[in-house]
Amino acid sequence: METLQEKEQSTAMPRIGDAAPEFKAVTTQGDIDFPEDYAGNWVILFSHPADFTPVCTSEFITFAHLEDKFNKANCKLVGLSIDGLYSHIAWLRTIKEKIEFNGMKNIDVKFPLIEDISMEIAKKYGMVQPNESKTQAVRAVFFIDPKGIIRAIIYYPLSLGRNFDEIYRALIAMQTADAFNVATPADWNPGDDVIVSPAGSCGVAKERMDSNNEDLDCKDWFFCTKKMDKATVLDKILKKQ
Ligand code: BEZ
């Protein structure tokens, strides 16, 4: 029977705004001390149910194909799959040698894949959701900022492969919010108008509606947007090379 401590561990769910739980792990790229080794970078920590499974394989190929794009946005990728190191190595070799997906082939996975056969790390991050599976991690995506704070979490069930455009969009949107002190509306992408923080007092609400500030487009006192062109956003966020 599960002890209370085991139950608490398996149901722990780090939340947005929490410090990313710390762990040391063995990975396909050597040992890591998380999140310490990634201080100053954004990190996407993502989990997979198991090695040698088809949906996971399609996702791994896609993430590896996009790794440079994420790195340019100051973001490192770290994967976790509930399997051992030698299985990970064999899976990544098979991916490179044999698997083509969506036109991507001969893919070298260069980011670390964490060994977590004991499920200790997966449980720490709430990646094992027992009503979905007691032995496999769901497809979790944790966005962790340069200070080690969890900024967004997306969960997918076992049967559903992730949407990588959305993962990248969310990363860029959060970086834009931080860099320009704005928010981003539904379906925002760089080049679209951004949202100016809502008026926090009656005075500011009145001022926004009365002023002729040409930079602001106020539909009403609480809903003001402003233009921000794509180059302004990307120049600030993406590394120059
Ligand atoms: C997959 O990655 O293909 C998969 C993993 C676990 C359950 C179902 C599908």
mmCIF file of C-alpha atoms and ligand atoms in Angstrom:
data_model
loop_
_atom_site.group_PDB
_atom_site.id
_atom_site.type_symbol
_atom_site.label_atom_id
_atom_site.label_comp_id
_atom_site.label_asym_id
_atom_site.label_seq_id
_atom_site.Cartn_x
_atom_site.Cartn_y
_atom_site.Cartn_z
ATOM 1 C CA MET A 1 0.000 0.000 0.000
ATOM 2 C CA GLU A 2 1.148 3.556 -0.774
ATOM 3 C CA THR A 3 2.444 5.398 2.306
ATOM 4 C CA LEU A 4 1.159 8.901 3.012
ATOM 5 C CA GLN A 5 4.575 10.305 2.073
ATOM 6 C CA GLU A 6 4.515 8.448 -1.272
ATOM 7 C CA LYS A 7 0.985 9.662 -1.923
ATOM 8 C CA GLU A 8 1.950 13.260 -1.164
ATOM 9 C CA GLN A 9 4.988 12.931 -3.423
ATOM 10 C CA SER A 10 3.001 11.470 -6.304
ATOM 11 C CA THR A 11 0.353 14.178 -6.082
ATOM 12 C CA ALA A 12 2.757 17.153 -5.701
ATOM 13 C CA MET A 13 1.977 19.673 -8.416
ATOM 14 C CA PRO A 14 4.333 22.616 -8.768
ATOM 15 C CA ARG A 15 2.365 25.656 -9.854
ATOM 16 C CA ILE A 16 2.923 28.797 -11.878
ATOM 17 C CA GLY A 17 5.008 31.223 -9.806
ATOM 18 C CA ASP A 18 6.708 28.461 -7.781
ATOM 19 C CA ALA A 19 10.473 27.971 -7.794
ATOM 20 C CA ALA A 20 11.239 24.994 -10.038
ATOM 21 C CA PRO A 21 11.824 21.961 -7.772
ATOM 22 C CA GLU A 22 15.520 21.118 -7.556
ATOM 23 C CA PHE A 23 16.998 17.780 -8.576
ATOM 24 C CA LYS A 24 20.225 16.171 -9.703
ATOM 25 C CA ALA A 25 19.936 13.763 -12.610
ATOM 26 C CA VAL A 26 21.782 11.491 -14.972
ATOM 27 C CA THR A 27 21.078 12.388 -18.605
ATOM 28 C CA THR A 28 22.173 11.424 -22.096
ATOM 29 C CA GLN A 29 24.454 14.510 -22.001
ATOM 30 C CA GLY A 30 25.975 13.823 -18.558
ATOM 31 C CA ASP A 31 24.894 14.782 -15.057
ATOM 32 C CA ILE A 32 22.827 17.904 -14.444
ATOM 33 C CA ASP A 33 21.982 19.953 -11.381
ATOM 34 C CA PHE A 34 18.565 21.474 -12.063
ATOM 35 C CA PRO A 35 17.680 24.343 -12.286
ATOM 36 C CA GLU A 36 21.068 25.633 -11.050
ATOM 37 C CA ASP A 37 22.928 24.665 -14.248
ATOM 38 C CA TYR A 38 20.419 26.686 -16.301
ATOM 39 C CA ALA A 39 20.460 29.955 -14.332
ATOM 40 C CA GLY A 40 20.209 32.894 -16.737
ATOM 41 C CA ASN A 41 18.410 30.875 -19.429
ATOM 42 C CA TRP A 42 14.819 29.994 -20.018
ATOM 43 C CA VAL A 43 14.299 26.224 -19.912
ATOM 44 C CA ILE A 44 11.571 24.049 -21.298
ATOM 45 C CA LEU A 45 11.438 20.882 -19.206
ATOM 46 C CA PHE A 46 9.179 18.358 -20.893
ATOM 47 C CA SER A 47 8.185 14.804 -20.057
ATOM 48 C CA HIS A 48 7.454 11.713 -22.107
ATOM 49 C CA PRO A 49 5.629 8.564 -21.060
ATOM 50 C CA ALA A 50 8.361 6.162 -22.212
ATOM 51 C CA ASP A 51 11.071 5.503 -24.806
ATOM 52 C CA PHE A 52 10.369 3.667 -28.063
ATOM 53 C CA THR A 53 6.764 4.849 -28.322
ATOM 54 C CA PRO A 54 5.503 6.444 -31.530
ATOM 55 C CA VAL A 55 3.971 9.738 -30.345
ATOM 56 C CA CYS A 56 7.022 10.419 -28.163
ATOM 57 C CA THR A 57 9.306 9.648 -31.084
ATOM 58 C CA SER A 58 7.482 12.151 -33.332
ATOM 59 C CA GLU A 59 7.753 14.782 -30.585
ATOM 60 C CA PHE A 60 11.413 14.112 -29.915
ATOM 61 C CA ILE A 61 12.271 14.491 -33.573
ATOM 62 C CA THR A 62 10.321 17.761 -33.715
ATOM 63 C CA PHE A 63 11.905 19.219 -30.587
ATOM 64 C CA ALA A 64 15.407 18.254 -31.759
ATOM 65 C CA HIS A 65 14.711 19.801 -35.173
ATOM 66 C CA LEU A 66 13.652 23.057 -33.470
ATOM 67 C CA GLU A 67 16.406 23.143 -30.851
ATOM 68 C CA ASP A 68 18.430 25.924 -32.537
ATOM 69 C CA LYS A 69 15.286 28.054 -32.821
ATOM 70 C CA PHE A 70 14.623 27.684 -29.078
ATOM 71 C CA ASN A 71 18.299 28.324 -28.244
ATOM 72 C CA LYS A 72 18.155 31.573 -30.233
ATOM 73 C CA ALA A 73 15.380 32.646 -27.885
ATOM 74 C CA ASN A 74 17.715 31.987 -24.929
ATOM 75 C CA CYS A 75 15.893 28.763 -24.123
ATOM 76 C CA LYS A 76 17.413 25.355 -23.398
ATOM 77 C CA LEU A 77 15.510 22.102 -23.821
ATOM 78 C CA VAL A 78 15.558 19.307 -21.249
ATOM 79 C CA GLY A 79 13.549 16.121 -21.746
ATOM 80 C CA LEU A 80 12.518 13.439 -19.288
ATOM 81 C CA SER A 81 11.260 9.982 -20.090
ATOM 82 C CA ILE A 82 10.399 7.257 -17.617
ATOM 83 C CA ASP A 83 13.102 4.828 -18.697
ATOM 84 C CA GLY A 84 16.765 4.098 -18.006
ATOM 85 C CA LEU A 85 19.869 5.653 -19.532
ATOM 86 C CA TYR A 86 20.747 2.743 -21.836
ATOM 87 C CA SER A 87 17.220 2.621 -23.184
ATOM 88 C CA HIS A 88 17.455 6.395 -23.830
ATOM 89 C CA ILE A 89 20.738 5.975 -25.697
ATOM 90 C CA ALA A 90 19.339 3.124 -27.804
ATOM 91 C CA TRP A 91 16.151 5.103 -28.571
ATOM 92 C CA LEU A 92 18.068 8.232 -29.659
ATOM 93 C CA ARG A 93 20.341 6.092 -31.859
ATOM 94 C CA THR A 94 17.304 4.480 -33.491
ATOM 95 C CA ILE A 95 15.734 7.904 -34.065
ATOM 96 C CA LYS A 96 18.868 9.112 -35.831
ATOM 97 C CA GLU A 97 19.418 5.990 -37.893
ATOM 98 C CA LYS A 98 15.929 4.903 -38.853
ATOM 99 C CA ILE A 99 13.072 7.291 -38.239
ATOM 100 C CA GLU A 100 11.761 9.955 -40.586
ATOM 101 C CA PHE A 101 8.833 12.103 -39.500
ATOM 102 C CA ASN A 102 7.210 15.000 -41.378
ATOM 103 C CA GLY A 103 10.243 15.246 -43.662
ATOM 104 C CA MET A 104 12.696 15.376 -40.732
ATOM 105 C CA LYS A 105 15.307 12.618 -40.726
ATOM 106 C CA ASN A 106 18.813 11.802 -39.512
ATOM 107 C CA ILE A 107 18.021 13.834 -36.411
ATOM 108 C CA ASP A 108 20.658 14.130 -33.725
ATOM 109 C CA VAL A 109 19.153 14.807 -30.302
ATOM 110 C CA LYS A 110 21.676 17.087 -28.603
ATOM 111 C CA PHE A 111 19.699 18.218 -25.570
ATOM 112 C CA PRO A 112 19.736 16.142 -22.368
ATOM 113 C CA LEU A 113 17.202 13.376 -21.819
ATOM 114 C CA ILE A 114 16.845 12.610 -18.112
ATOM 115 C CA GLU A 115 16.871 9.038 -16.847
ATOM 116 C CA ASP A 116 13.987 8.644 -14.411
ATOM 117 C CA ILE A 117 13.293 4.969 -14.052
ATOM 118 C CA SER A 118 12.405 5.509 -10.369
ATOM 119 C CA MET A 119 9.900 8.260 -11.376
ATOM 120 C CA GLU A 120 11.309 10.379 -8.541
ATOM 121 C CA ILE A 121 11.737 13.509 -10.665
ATOM 122 C CA ALA A 122 8.507 12.974 -12.589
ATOM 123 C CA LYS A 123 6.619 12.724 -9.301
ATOM 124 C CA LYS A 124 8.308 15.859 -7.945
ATOM 125 C CA TYR A 125 6.933 17.761 -10.933
ATOM 126 C CA GLY A 126 3.451 16.179 -10.894
ATOM 127 C CA MET A 127 4.170 14.539 -14.250
ATOM 128 C CA VAL A 128 2.765 11.210 -13.089
ATOM 129 C CA GLN A 129 -0.979 11.673 -12.992
ATOM 130 C CA PRO A 130 -2.255 8.316 -11.724
ATOM 131 C CA ASN A 131 -5.715 8.463 -13.257
ATOM 132 C CA GLU A 132 -4.036 8.778 -16.670
ATOM 133 C CA SER A 133 -1.200 6.315 -15.916
ATOM 134 C CA LYS A 134 0.498 5.101 -12.752
ATOM 135 C CA THR A 135 3.697 4.121 -14.556
ATOM 136 C CA GLN A 136 4.120 6.698 -17.319
ATOM 137 C CA ALA A 137 4.481 10.478 -17.260
ATOM 138 C CA VAL A 138 1.871 12.590 -19.012
ATOM 139 C CA ARG A 139 3.189 14.987 -21.646
ATOM 140 C CA ALA A 140 4.022 17.952 -19.418
ATOM 141 C CA VAL A 141 5.718 21.159 -20.577
ATOM 142 C CA PHE A 142 7.206 23.398 -17.879
ATOM 143 C CA PHE A 143 8.423 26.853 -18.927
ATOM 144 C CA ILE A 144 11.043 27.979 -16.395
ATOM 145 C CA ASP A 145 12.472 31.486 -16.503
ATOM 146 C CA PRO A 146 16.092 32.637 -16.043
ATOM 147 C CA LYS A 147 15.493 33.008 -12.280
ATOM 148 C CA GLY A 148 14.276 29.412 -11.971
ATOM 149 C CA ILE A 149 10.585 30.333 -11.598
ATOM 150 C CA ILE A 150 7.879 28.257 -13.291
ATOM 151 C CA ARG A 151 6.062 30.632 -15.624
ATOM 152 C CA ALA A 152 3.684 28.330 -17.534
ATOM 153 C CA ILE A 153 2.695 24.677 -17.565
ATOM 154 C CA ILE A 154 0.904 22.741 -20.292
ATOM 155 C CA TYR A 155 -0.246 19.142 -19.871
ATOM 156 C CA TYR A 156 -1.285 16.773 -22.633
ATOM 157 C CA PRO A 157 -2.592 13.233 -22.259
ATOM 158 C CA LEU A 158 -0.654 10.200 -23.479
ATOM 159 C CA SER A 159 -2.419 9.950 -26.807
ATOM 160 C CA LEU A 160 -1.958 13.602 -27.860
ATOM 161 C CA GLY A 161 1.255 14.896 -29.438
ATOM 162 C CA ARG A 162 2.184 18.468 -28.511
ATOM 163 C CA ASN A 163 1.842 21.522 -30.748
ATOM 164 C CA PHE A 164 5.321 23.017 -31.088
ATOM 165 C CA ASP A 165 4.169 26.260 -32.694
ATOM 166 C CA GLU A 166 2.190 26.922 -29.510
ATOM 167 C CA ILE A 167 5.114 26.036 -27.244
ATOM 168 C CA TYR A 168 7.360 28.489 -29.135
ATOM 169 C CA ARG A 169 4.632 31.136 -29.290
ATOM 170 C CA ALA A 170 4.079 30.909 -25.523
ATOM 171 C CA LEU A 171 7.829 31.274 -24.862
ATOM 172 C CA ILE A 172 8.131 34.376 -27.060
ATOM 173 C CA ALA A 173 4.928 35.875 -25.650
ATOM 174 C CA MET A 174 6.153 35.540 -22.048
ATOM 175 C CA GLN A 175 9.517 37.044 -22.957
ATOM 176 C CA THR A 176 7.723 39.910 -24.706
ATOM 177 C CA ALA A 177 5.537 40.518 -21.648
ATOM 178 C CA ASP A 178 8.666 40.692 -19.463
ATOM 179 C CA ALA A 179 10.697 42.855 -21.833
ATOM 180 C CA PHE A 180 8.023 45.446 -22.643
ATOM 181 C CA ASN A 181 5.753 45.263 -19.578
ATOM 182 C CA VAL A 182 2.711 44.364 -21.660
ATOM 183 C CA ALA A 183 0.325 41.416 -21.975
ATOM 184 C CA THR A 184 -0.539 39.494 -25.130
ATOM 185 C CA PRO A 185 -4.080 38.830 -26.348
ATOM 186 C CA ALA A 186 -5.596 35.624 -27.690
ATOM 187 C CA ASP A 187 -3.612 34.003 -30.486
ATOM 188 C CA TRP A 188 -0.943 36.728 -30.305
ATOM 189 C CA ASN A 189 2.152 36.392 -32.431
ATOM 190 C CA PRO A 190 5.037 38.891 -32.866
ATOM 191 C CA GLY A 191 3.794 41.799 -34.998
ATOM 192 C CA ASP A 192 0.279 41.746 -33.517
ATOM 193 C CA ASP A 193 -0.898 44.524 -31.183
ATOM 194 C CA VAL A 194 -0.138 44.033 -27.490
ATOM 195 C CA ILE A 195 -2.286 44.787 -24.459
ATOM 196 C CA VAL A 196 -1.368 47.645 -22.163
ATOM 197 C CA SER A 197 -1.777 46.737 -18.473
ATOM 198 C CA PRO A 198 -5.322 47.466 -17.307
ATOM 199 C CA ALA A 199 -5.968 50.818 -15.611
ATOM 200 C CA GLY A 200 -5.449 50.280 -11.895
ATOM 201 C CA SER A 201 -7.336 53.324 -10.681
ATOM 202 C CA CYS A 202 -10.312 55.472 -11.648
ATOM 203 C CA GLY A 203 -7.872 58.309 -12.405
ATOM 204 C CA VAL A 204 -5.881 56.251 -14.902
ATOM 205 C CA ALA A 205 -9.094 54.887 -16.456
ATOM 206 C CA LYS A 206 -10.361 58.449 -17.012
ATOM 207 C CA GLU A 207 -7.012 59.666 -18.290
ATOM 208 C CA ARG A 208 -6.837 56.827 -20.807
ATOM 209 C CA MET A 209 -10.284 57.576 -22.160
ATOM 210 C CA ASP A 210 -9.840 61.388 -22.185
ATOM 211 C CA SER A 211 -6.310 61.575 -23.533
ATOM 212 C CA ASN A 212 -5.476 61.751 -27.180
ATOM 213 C CA ASN A 213 -2.515 59.411 -26.841
ATOM 214 C CA GLU A 214 -2.062 58.250 -30.402
ATOM 215 C CA ASP A 215 -0.024 55.222 -29.319
ATOM 216 C CA LEU A 216 -2.976 53.719 -27.495
ATOM 217 C CA ASP A 217 -6.110 52.210 -29.016
ATOM 218 C CA CYS A 218 -8.637 52.038 -26.158
ATOM 219 C CA LYS A 219 -11.844 50.131 -26.919
ATOM 220 C CA ASP A 220 -12.872 51.018 -23.391
ATOM 221 C CA TRP A 221 -11.069 52.058 -20.191
ATOM 222 C CA PHE A 222 -10.018 48.466 -19.429
ATOM 223 C CA PHE A 223 -9.089 47.343 -22.938
ATOM 224 C CA CYS A 224 -6.237 49.285 -24.503
ATOM 225 C CA THR A 225 -3.820 47.955 -27.089
ATOM 226 C CA LYS A 226 -0.778 49.428 -28.765
ATOM 227 C CA LYS A 227 1.207 48.597 -31.883
ATOM 228 C CA MET A 228 4.455 46.686 -31.525
ATOM 229 C CA ASP A 229 6.086 45.638 -34.725
ATOM 230 C CA LYS A 230 7.648 42.256 -35.192
ATOM 231 C CA ALA A 231 11.201 43.589 -35.579
ATOM 232 C CA THR A 232 10.973 45.484 -32.264
ATOM 233 C CA VAL A 233 9.960 42.292 -30.471
ATOM 234 C CA LEU A 234 12.412 39.934 -32.144
ATOM 235 C CA ASP A 235 15.370 42.358 -31.994
ATOM 236 C CA LYS A 236 14.950 42.526 -28.243
ATOM 237 C CA ILE A 237 14.383 38.824 -27.629
ATOM 238 C CA LEU A 238 16.353 36.792 -30.110
ATOM 239 C CA LYS A 239 20.118 36.391 -29.818
ATOM 240 C CA LYS A 240 22.099 38.129 -32.537
ATOM 241 C CA GLN A 241 24.373 35.835 -34.499
HETATM 242 C C1 BEZ B 1 3.278 7.170 -27.607
HETATM 243 O O1 BEZ B 1 4.180 7.948 -27.343
HETATM 244 O O2 BEZ B 1 3.064 6.768 -28.724
HETATM 245 C C2 BEZ B 1 2.368 6.681 -26.502
HETATM 246 C C3 BEZ B 1 2.888 6.545 -25.221
HETATM 247 C C4 BEZ B 1 2.047 6.062 -24.223
HETATM 248 C C5 BEZ B 1 0.724 5.780 -24.512
HETATM 249 C C6 BEZ B 1 0.228 5.970 -25.802
HETATM 250 C C7 BEZ B 1 1.056 6.425 -26.801
#
